[in-house]
Short mmCIF file of C-alpha atoms in Angstrom, two decimals:
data_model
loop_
_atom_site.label_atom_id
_atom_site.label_comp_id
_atom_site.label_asym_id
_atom_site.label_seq_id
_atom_site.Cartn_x
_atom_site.Cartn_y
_atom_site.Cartn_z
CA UNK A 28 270.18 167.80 152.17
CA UNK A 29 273.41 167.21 150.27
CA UNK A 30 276.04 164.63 151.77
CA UNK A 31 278.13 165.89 154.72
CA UNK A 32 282.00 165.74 154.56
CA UNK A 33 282.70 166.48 158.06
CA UNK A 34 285.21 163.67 159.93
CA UNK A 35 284.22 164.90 163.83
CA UNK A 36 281.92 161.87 165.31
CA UNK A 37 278.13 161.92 165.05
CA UNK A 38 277.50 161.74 168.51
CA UNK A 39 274.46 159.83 169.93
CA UNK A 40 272.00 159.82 172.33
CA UNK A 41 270.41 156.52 173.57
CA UNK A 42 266.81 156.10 175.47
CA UNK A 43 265.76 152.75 175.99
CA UNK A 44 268.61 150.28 177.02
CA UNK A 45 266.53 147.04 176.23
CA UNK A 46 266.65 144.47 173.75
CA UNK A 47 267.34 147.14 170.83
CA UNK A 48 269.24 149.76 172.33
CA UNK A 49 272.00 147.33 173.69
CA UNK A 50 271.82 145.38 170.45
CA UNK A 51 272.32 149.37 168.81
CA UNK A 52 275.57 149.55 171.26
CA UNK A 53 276.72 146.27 170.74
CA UNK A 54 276.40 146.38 166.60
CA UNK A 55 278.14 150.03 166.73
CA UNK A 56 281.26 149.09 168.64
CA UNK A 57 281.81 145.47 166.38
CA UNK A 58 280.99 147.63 163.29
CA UNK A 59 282.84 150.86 164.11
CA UNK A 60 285.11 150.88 161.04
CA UNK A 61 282.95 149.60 158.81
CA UNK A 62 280.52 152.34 159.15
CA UNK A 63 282.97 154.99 159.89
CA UNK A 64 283.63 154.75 156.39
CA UNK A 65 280.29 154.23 155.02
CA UNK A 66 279.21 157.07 156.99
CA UNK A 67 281.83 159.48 156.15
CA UNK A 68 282.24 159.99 160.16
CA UNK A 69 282.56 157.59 163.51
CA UNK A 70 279.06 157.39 165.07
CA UNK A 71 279.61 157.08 169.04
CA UNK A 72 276.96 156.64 171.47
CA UNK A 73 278.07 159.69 173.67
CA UNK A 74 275.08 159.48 176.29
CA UNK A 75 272.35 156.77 177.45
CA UNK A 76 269.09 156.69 179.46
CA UNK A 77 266.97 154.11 180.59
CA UNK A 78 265.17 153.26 183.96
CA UNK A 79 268.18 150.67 185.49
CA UNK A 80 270.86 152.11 185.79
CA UNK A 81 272.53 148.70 187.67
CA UNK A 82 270.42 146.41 185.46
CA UNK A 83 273.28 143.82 183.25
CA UNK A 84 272.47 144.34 179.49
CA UNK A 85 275.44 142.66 178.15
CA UNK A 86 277.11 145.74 176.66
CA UNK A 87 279.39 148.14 179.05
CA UNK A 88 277.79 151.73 179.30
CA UNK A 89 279.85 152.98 182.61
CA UNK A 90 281.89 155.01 180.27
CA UNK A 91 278.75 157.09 179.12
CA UNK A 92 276.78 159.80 180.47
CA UNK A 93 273.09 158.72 181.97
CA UNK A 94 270.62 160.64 182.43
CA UNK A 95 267.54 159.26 184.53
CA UNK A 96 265.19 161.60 182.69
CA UNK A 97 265.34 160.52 178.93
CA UNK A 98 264.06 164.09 178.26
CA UNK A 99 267.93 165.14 179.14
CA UNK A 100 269.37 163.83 176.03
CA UNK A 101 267.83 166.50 174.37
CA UNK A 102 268.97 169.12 176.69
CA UNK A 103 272.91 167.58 176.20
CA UNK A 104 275.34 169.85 173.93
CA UNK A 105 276.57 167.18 173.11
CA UNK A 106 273.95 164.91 171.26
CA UNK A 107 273.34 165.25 168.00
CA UNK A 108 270.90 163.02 167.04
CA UNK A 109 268.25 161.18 169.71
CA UNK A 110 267.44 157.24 168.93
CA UNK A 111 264.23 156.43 170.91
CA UNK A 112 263.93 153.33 171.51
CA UNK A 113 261.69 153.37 174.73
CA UNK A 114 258.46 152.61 172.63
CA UNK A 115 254.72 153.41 173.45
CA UNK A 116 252.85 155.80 171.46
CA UNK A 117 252.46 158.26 174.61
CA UNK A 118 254.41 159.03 177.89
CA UNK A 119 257.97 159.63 178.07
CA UNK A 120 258.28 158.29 174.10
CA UNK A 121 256.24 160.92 172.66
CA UNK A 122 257.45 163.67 174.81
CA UNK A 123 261.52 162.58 174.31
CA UNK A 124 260.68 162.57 170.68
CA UNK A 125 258.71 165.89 170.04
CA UNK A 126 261.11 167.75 172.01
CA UNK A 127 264.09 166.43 170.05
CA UNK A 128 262.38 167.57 167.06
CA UNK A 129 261.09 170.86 168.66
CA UNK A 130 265.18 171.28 169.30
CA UNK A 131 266.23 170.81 165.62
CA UNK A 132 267.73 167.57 166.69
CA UNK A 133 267.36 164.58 164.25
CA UNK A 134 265.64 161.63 166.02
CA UNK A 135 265.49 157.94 164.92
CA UNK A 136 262.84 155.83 166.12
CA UNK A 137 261.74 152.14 166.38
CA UNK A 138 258.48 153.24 167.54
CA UNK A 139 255.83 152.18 164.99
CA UNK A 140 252.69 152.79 167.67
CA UNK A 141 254.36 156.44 167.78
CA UNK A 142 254.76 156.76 164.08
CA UNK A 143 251.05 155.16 163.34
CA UNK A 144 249.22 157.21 165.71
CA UNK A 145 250.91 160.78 165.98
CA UNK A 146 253.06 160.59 162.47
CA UNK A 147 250.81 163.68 160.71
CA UNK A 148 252.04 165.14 164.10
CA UNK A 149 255.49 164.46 164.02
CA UNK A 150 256.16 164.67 160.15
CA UNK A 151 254.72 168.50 161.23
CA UNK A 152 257.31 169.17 163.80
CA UNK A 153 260.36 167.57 161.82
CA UNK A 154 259.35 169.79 158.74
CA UNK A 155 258.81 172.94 160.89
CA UNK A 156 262.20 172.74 162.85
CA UNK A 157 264.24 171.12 159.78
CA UNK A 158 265.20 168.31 161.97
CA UNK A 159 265.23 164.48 160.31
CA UNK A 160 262.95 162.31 162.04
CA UNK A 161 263.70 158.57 160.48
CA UNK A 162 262.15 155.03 161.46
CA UNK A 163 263.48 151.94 159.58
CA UNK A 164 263.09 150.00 162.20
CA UNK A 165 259.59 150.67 162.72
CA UNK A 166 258.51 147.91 160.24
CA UNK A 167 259.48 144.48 159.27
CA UNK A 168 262.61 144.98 161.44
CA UNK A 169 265.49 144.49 159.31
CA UNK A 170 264.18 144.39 155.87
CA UNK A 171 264.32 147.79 153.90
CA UNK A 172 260.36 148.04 153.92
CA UNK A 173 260.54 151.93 154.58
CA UNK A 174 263.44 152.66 152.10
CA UNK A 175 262.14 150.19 149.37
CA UNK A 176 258.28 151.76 149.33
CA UNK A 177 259.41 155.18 149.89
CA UNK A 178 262.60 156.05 148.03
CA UNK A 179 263.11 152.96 145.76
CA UNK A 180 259.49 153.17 144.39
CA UNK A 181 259.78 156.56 144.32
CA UNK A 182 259.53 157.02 140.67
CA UNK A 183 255.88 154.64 140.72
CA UNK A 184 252.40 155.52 141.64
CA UNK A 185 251.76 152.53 144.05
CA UNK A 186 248.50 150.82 144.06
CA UNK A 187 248.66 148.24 147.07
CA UNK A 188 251.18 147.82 150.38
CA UNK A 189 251.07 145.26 153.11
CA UNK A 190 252.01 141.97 153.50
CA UNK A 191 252.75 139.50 156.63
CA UNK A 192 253.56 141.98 159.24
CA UNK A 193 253.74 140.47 162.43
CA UNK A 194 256.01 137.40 163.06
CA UNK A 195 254.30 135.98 166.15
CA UNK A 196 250.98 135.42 164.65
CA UNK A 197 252.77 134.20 161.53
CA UNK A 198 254.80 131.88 163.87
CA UNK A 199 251.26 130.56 165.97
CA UNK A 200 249.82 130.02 162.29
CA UNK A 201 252.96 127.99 161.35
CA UNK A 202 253.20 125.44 164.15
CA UNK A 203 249.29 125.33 163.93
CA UNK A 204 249.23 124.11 160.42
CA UNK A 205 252.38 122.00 161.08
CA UNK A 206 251.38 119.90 164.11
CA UNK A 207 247.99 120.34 164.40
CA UNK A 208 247.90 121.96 167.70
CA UNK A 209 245.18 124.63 168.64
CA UNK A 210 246.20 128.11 168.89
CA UNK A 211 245.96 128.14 173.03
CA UNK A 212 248.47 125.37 173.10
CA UNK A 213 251.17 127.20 170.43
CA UNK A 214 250.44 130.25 172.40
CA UNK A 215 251.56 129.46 175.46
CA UNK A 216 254.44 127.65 173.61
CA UNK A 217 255.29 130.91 171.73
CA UNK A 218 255.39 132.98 174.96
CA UNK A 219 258.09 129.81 176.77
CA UNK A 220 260.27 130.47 173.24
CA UNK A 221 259.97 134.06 173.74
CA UNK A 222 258.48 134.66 170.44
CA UNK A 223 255.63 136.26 171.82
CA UNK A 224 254.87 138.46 175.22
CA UNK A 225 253.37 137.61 178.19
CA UNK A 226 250.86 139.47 177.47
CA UNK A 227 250.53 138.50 173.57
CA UNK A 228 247.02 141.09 172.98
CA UNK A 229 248.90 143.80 170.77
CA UNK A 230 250.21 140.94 168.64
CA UNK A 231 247.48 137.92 168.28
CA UNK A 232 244.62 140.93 167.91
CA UNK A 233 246.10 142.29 165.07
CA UNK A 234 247.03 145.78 166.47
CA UNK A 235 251.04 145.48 166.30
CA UNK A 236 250.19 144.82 162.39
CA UNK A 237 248.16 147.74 162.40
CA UNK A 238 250.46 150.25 163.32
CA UNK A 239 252.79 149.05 160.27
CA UNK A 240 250.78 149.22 157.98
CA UNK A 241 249.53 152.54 158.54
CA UNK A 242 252.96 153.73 158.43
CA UNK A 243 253.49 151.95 155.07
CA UNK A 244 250.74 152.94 153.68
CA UNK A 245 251.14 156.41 154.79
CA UNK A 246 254.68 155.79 153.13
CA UNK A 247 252.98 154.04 149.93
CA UNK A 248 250.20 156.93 149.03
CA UNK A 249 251.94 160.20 150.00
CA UNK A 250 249.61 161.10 152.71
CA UNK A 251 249.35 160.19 156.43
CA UNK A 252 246.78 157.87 157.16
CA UNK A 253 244.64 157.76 160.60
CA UNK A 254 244.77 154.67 162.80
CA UNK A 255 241.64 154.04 163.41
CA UNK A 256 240.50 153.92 159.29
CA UNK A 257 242.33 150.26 159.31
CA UNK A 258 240.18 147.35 159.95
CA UNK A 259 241.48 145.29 162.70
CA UNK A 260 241.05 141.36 163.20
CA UNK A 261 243.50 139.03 165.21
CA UNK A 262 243.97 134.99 164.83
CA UNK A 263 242.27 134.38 168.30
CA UNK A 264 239.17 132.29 166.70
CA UNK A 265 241.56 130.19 163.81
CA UNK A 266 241.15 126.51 165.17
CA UNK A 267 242.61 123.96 164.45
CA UNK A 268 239.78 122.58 162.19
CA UNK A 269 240.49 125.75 160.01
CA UNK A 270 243.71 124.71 159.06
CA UNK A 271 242.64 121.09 158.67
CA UNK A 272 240.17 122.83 156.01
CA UNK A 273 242.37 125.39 154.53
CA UNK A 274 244.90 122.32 153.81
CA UNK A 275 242.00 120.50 151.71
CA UNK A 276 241.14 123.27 149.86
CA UNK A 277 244.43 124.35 148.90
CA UNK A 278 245.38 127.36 151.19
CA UNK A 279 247.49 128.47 153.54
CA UNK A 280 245.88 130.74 156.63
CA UNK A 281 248.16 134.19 157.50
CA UNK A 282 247.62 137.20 159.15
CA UNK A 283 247.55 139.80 156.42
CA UNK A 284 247.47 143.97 156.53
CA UNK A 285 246.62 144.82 153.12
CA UNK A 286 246.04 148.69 152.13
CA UNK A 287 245.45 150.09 148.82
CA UNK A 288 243.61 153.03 146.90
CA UNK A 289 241.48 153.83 144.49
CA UNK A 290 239.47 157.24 143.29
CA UNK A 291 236.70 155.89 146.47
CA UNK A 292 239.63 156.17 149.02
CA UNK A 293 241.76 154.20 151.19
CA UNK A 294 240.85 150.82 151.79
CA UNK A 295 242.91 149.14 154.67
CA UNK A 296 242.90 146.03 156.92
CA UNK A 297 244.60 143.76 158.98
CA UNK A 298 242.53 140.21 158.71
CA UNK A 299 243.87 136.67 158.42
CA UNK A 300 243.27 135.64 155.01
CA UNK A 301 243.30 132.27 153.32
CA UNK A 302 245.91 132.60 150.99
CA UNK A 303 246.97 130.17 147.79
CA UNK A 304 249.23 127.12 149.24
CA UNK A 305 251.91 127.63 145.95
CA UNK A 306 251.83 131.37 146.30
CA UNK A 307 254.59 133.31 147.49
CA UNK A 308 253.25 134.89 150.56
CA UNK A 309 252.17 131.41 151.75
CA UNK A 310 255.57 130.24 151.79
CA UNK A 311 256.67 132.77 154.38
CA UNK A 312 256.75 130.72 157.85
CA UNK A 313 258.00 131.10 161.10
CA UNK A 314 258.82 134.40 162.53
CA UNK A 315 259.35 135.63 158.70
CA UNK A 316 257.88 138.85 157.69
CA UNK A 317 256.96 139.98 154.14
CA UNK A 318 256.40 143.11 152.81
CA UNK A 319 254.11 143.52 149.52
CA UNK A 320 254.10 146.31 147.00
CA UNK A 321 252.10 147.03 143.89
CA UNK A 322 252.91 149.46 141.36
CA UNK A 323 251.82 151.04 138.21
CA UNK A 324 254.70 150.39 136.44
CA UNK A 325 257.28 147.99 138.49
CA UNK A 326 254.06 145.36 139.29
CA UNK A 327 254.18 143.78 142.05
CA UNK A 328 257.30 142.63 144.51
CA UNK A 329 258.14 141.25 147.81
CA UNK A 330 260.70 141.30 150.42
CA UNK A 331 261.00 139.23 153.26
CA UNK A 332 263.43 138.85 156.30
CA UNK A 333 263.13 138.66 159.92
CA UNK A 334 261.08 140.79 161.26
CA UNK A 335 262.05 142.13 165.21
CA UNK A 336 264.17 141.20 167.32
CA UNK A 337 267.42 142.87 168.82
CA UNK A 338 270.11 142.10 165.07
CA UNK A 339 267.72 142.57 162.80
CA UNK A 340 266.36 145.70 164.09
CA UNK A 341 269.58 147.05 165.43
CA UNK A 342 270.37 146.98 161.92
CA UNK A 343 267.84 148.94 161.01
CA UNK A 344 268.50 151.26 163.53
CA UNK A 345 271.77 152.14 162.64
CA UNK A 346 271.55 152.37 158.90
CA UNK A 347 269.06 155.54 159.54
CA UNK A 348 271.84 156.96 161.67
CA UNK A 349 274.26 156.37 158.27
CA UNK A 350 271.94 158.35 156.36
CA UNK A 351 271.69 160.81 158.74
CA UNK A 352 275.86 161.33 159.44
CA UNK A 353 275.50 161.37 155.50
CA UNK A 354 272.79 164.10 155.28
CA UNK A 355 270.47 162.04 153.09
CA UNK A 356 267.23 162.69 154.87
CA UNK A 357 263.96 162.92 153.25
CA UNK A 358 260.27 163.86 154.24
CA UNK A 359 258.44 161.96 156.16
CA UNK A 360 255.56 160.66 154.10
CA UNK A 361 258.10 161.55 151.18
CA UNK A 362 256.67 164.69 150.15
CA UNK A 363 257.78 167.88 151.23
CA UNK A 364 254.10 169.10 152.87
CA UNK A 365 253.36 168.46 156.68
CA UNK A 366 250.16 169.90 156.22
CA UNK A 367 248.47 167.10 153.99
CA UNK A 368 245.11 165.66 155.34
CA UNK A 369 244.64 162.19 156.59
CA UNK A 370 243.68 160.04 153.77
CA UNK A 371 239.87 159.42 153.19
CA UNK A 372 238.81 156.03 153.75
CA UNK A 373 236.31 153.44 152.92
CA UNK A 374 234.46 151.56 155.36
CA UNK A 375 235.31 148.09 155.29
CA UNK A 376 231.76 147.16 153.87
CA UNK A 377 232.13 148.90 150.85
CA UNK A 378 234.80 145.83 149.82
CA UNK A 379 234.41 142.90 147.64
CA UNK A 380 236.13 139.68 147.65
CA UNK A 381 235.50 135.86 147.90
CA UNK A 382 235.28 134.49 151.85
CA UNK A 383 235.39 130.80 153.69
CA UNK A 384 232.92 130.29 156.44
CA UNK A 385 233.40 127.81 159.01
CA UNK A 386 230.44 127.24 161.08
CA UNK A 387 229.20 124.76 163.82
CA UNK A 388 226.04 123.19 163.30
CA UNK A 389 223.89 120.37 164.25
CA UNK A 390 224.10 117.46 162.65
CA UNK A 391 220.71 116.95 160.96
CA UNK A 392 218.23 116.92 157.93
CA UNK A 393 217.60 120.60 156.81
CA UNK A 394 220.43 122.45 158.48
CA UNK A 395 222.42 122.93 154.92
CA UNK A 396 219.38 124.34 153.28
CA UNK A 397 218.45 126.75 155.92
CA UNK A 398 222.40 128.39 155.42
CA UNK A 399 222.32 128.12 151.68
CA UNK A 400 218.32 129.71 151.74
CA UNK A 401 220.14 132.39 154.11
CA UNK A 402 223.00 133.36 151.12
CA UNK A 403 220.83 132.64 148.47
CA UNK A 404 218.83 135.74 149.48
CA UNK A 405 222.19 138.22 150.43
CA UNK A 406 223.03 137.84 146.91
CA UNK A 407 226.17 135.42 148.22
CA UNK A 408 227.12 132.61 145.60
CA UNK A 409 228.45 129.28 146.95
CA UNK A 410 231.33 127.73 145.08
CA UNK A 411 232.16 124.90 147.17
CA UNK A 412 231.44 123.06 150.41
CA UNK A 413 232.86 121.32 153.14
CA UNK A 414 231.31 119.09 155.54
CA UNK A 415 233.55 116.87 158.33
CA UNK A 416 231.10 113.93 159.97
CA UNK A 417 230.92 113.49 163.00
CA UNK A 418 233.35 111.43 165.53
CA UNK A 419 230.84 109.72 167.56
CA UNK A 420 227.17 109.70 167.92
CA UNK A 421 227.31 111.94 171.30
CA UNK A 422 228.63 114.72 169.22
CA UNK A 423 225.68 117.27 168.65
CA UNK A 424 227.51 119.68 166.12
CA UNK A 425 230.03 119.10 163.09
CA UNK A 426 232.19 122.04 161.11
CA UNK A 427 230.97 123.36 157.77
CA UNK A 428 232.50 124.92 155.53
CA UNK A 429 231.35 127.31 152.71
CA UNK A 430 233.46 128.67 150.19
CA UNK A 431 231.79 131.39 148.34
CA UNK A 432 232.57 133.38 144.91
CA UNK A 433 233.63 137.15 144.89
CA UNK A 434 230.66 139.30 147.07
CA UNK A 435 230.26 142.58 148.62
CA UNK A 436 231.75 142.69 152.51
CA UNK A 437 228.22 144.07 153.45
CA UNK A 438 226.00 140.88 151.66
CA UNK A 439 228.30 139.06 153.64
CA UNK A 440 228.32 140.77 156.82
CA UNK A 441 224.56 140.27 156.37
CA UNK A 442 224.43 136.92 155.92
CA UNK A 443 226.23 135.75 158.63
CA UNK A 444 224.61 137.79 160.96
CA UNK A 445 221.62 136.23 159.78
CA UNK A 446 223.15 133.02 160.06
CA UNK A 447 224.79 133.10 163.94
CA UNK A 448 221.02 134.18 164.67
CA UNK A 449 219.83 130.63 163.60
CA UNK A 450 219.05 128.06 166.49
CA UNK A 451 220.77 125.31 164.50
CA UNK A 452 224.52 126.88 164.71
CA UNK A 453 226.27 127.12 167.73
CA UNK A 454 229.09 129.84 168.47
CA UNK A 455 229.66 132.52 165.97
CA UNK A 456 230.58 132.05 162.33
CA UNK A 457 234.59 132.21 161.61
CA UNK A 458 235.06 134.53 158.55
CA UNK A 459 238.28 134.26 156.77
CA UNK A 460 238.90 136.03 153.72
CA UNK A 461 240.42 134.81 150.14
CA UNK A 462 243.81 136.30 149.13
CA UNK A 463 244.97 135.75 145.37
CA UNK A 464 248.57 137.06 147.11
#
């Protein structure tokens, strides 16, 4: 679509009146020149909906239509383009935003569950009815992740997409390694700060990181890419004692999703990772997100920025409606097809890479051999290992930890298996893998 020179207003719809949508109200009204002329046209939030009507949200909305049913907006003359910002990959969410679409109405989203589960879906529906569907905000909040991979590495065949994609398990990770709390304790920290829910599962089990990085690497390859082909771990069973370890052997722990491709298929997963101290990902802390790419031609790069809350991703919000009062739009995976298949992918077994092992095992003559005898015959090779005594004679079990060299994901899979089974080791094995980053 070529730029549009019309003054009249770009007039919006709002669902969702939370954190984001009132932060969306709040930026457009303290920013209303400045993207008037950016945007060639005022954008002006002609209609909201949301389930309080009487509920305070800091920004004054009596002046604009509600609608208790979001589906409304899309029924409204008068809306032009739908933001959903209700979230949830079903319900109301999906409904609002395959009607829009169904209408010929442009829709923004924040909704990165929508995007990651339905997007073959959707990027269907938006091509079919010629109606922009656009998500910035979906990952990494306010930095450019979707514009950088998918318009300003447009010209490169990308290899590799990911990065630290969730800023609540990057935060618990932080304050771990900093004060030596375990992750329960940070936790319930996090969720007093508000940096994480109340009911943290979607973040701390890796799912929330999930979602972006199928989009991105949906975004990265060309081709949509089904949820459930990403390998899913969360930070629930990083101790304390693993960051006491990771600190001696010169790494930093963090919560990685990590796609890439080759001519076997999509390999993708969301794992925490041990990851060089001096290296740039490990330097990310706090609620920081970083987003990875790996190209062909342009190597490798990084971004990082905050990742949610309501600035950053209002931001992000309202630079999609810019493009869109400018008619720049482009595809959805950013190629014109809506009919590409899902991407093939590997099973997570079929990887290769170098692992730490922390285990818990009595403290006595023979234990270490068993392990090794264990590895020896999966074909795993040991480059170093770890052994903390014991505090005090009552103490029946000590941490080990085994660093090996590069291995298949099924020797190792095997081994520890074969190792949890062994009377000597108590609880199961923590796995983490090796980034270079």
């Amino acid at each position: 679509m070529t730029s549009c020179s019309s003054s009249s207003p770009l007039r919006l719809g709002i669902a969702g009146l939370g954190t984001v949508g009132a932060g969306v109200i709040r930026l457009l009204r303290a920013n209303a020149d400045l993207l008037s002329a950016r945007a060639g046209r005022p954008l002006e939030v002609v209609a909201v909906s949301a389930r309080e009507r009487t509920r305070d949200r800091g920004v004054d909305v009596s002046a604009l239509r509600w609608y208790d049913n979001a589906a409304d907006l899309v029924n409204d003359p008068d809306v032009d383009v739908v933001v959903e910002l209700i979230g949830g990959a079903e319900g109301t969410a999906r409904a609002l935003v395959e009607a829009a679409l169904k209408a010929g109405k442009p829709v923004v989203t924040a909704n990165k569950a929508l995007l990651a589960l339905h997007g073959s879906t959707l990027a269907r529906l938006s091509a079919d009815n010629n109606a922009p569907l656009l998500f910035e905000a979906a990952v990494a909040g306010g930095i450019p992740a979707i514009k950088t991979v998918r318009e300003g590495l447009a010209a490169d065949r990308l290899l590799r997409v990911g990065g630290i994609l969730n800023g609540t398990c990057n935060y618990i990770l932080t304050v771990m390694r900093e004060t030596g709390k375990d992750f329960a304790t940070v936790l319930k920290d996090a969720q007093d700060l508000g940096y994480a829910e109340a009911d943290p599962s979607t973040d701390v089990d890796g799912l929330d990181a999930a979602h972006k990085l199928t989009i991105l690497a949906g975004l990265a390859f060309g081709q949509p890419v089904a949820f459930d082909s990403v390998h899913v771990e969360g930070i629930r069973r990083i101790g304390a004692v693993d960051q006491t370890f990771a600190r001696a052997l010169g790494y930093r722990i963090k919560l990685l999703g990590l796609a890439s491709i080759s001519d076997a298929g999509l390999h993708a997963r969301v794992t925490p990772c041990l990851v060089p101290q001096h290296a740039p990902l490990a330097q990310v802390d706090g609620v920081f997100n970083a987003v990875v790419a790996e190209g062909e031609f342009v190597g490798r790069i990084m971004i990082e920025g905050r990742g949610a809350g309501a600035g950053p991703t209002a931001s992000a919000v309202t630079a999609d409606l810019v493009d869109i009062a400018r008619g720049n739009t482009i595809a959805v995976w950013g190629v014109q097809s809506s009919t590409l298949p899902p991407l093939r992918a590997c099973p997570i077994s079929s990887g290769e890479g170098a692992f730490y092992l922390r285990l818990m095992v009595e403290d006595r003559p023979g234990v270490i051999a068993d392990i090794t005898a264990i590895l020896r015959d999966c074909g795993v090779s040991l480059r170093s290992m770890l052994q903390h005594p014991a505090e005090n004679d009552s103490t029946p079990y000590v941490p080990l930890v085994l660093v090996t060299h590069r291995t298949s994901e099924a020797a190792m899979q095997d081994a520890v298996t074969r190792i949890d089974a062994l009377n000597v080791v108590t609880d199961s094995t923590v796995v983490i893998r090796i980034e270079a980053a």
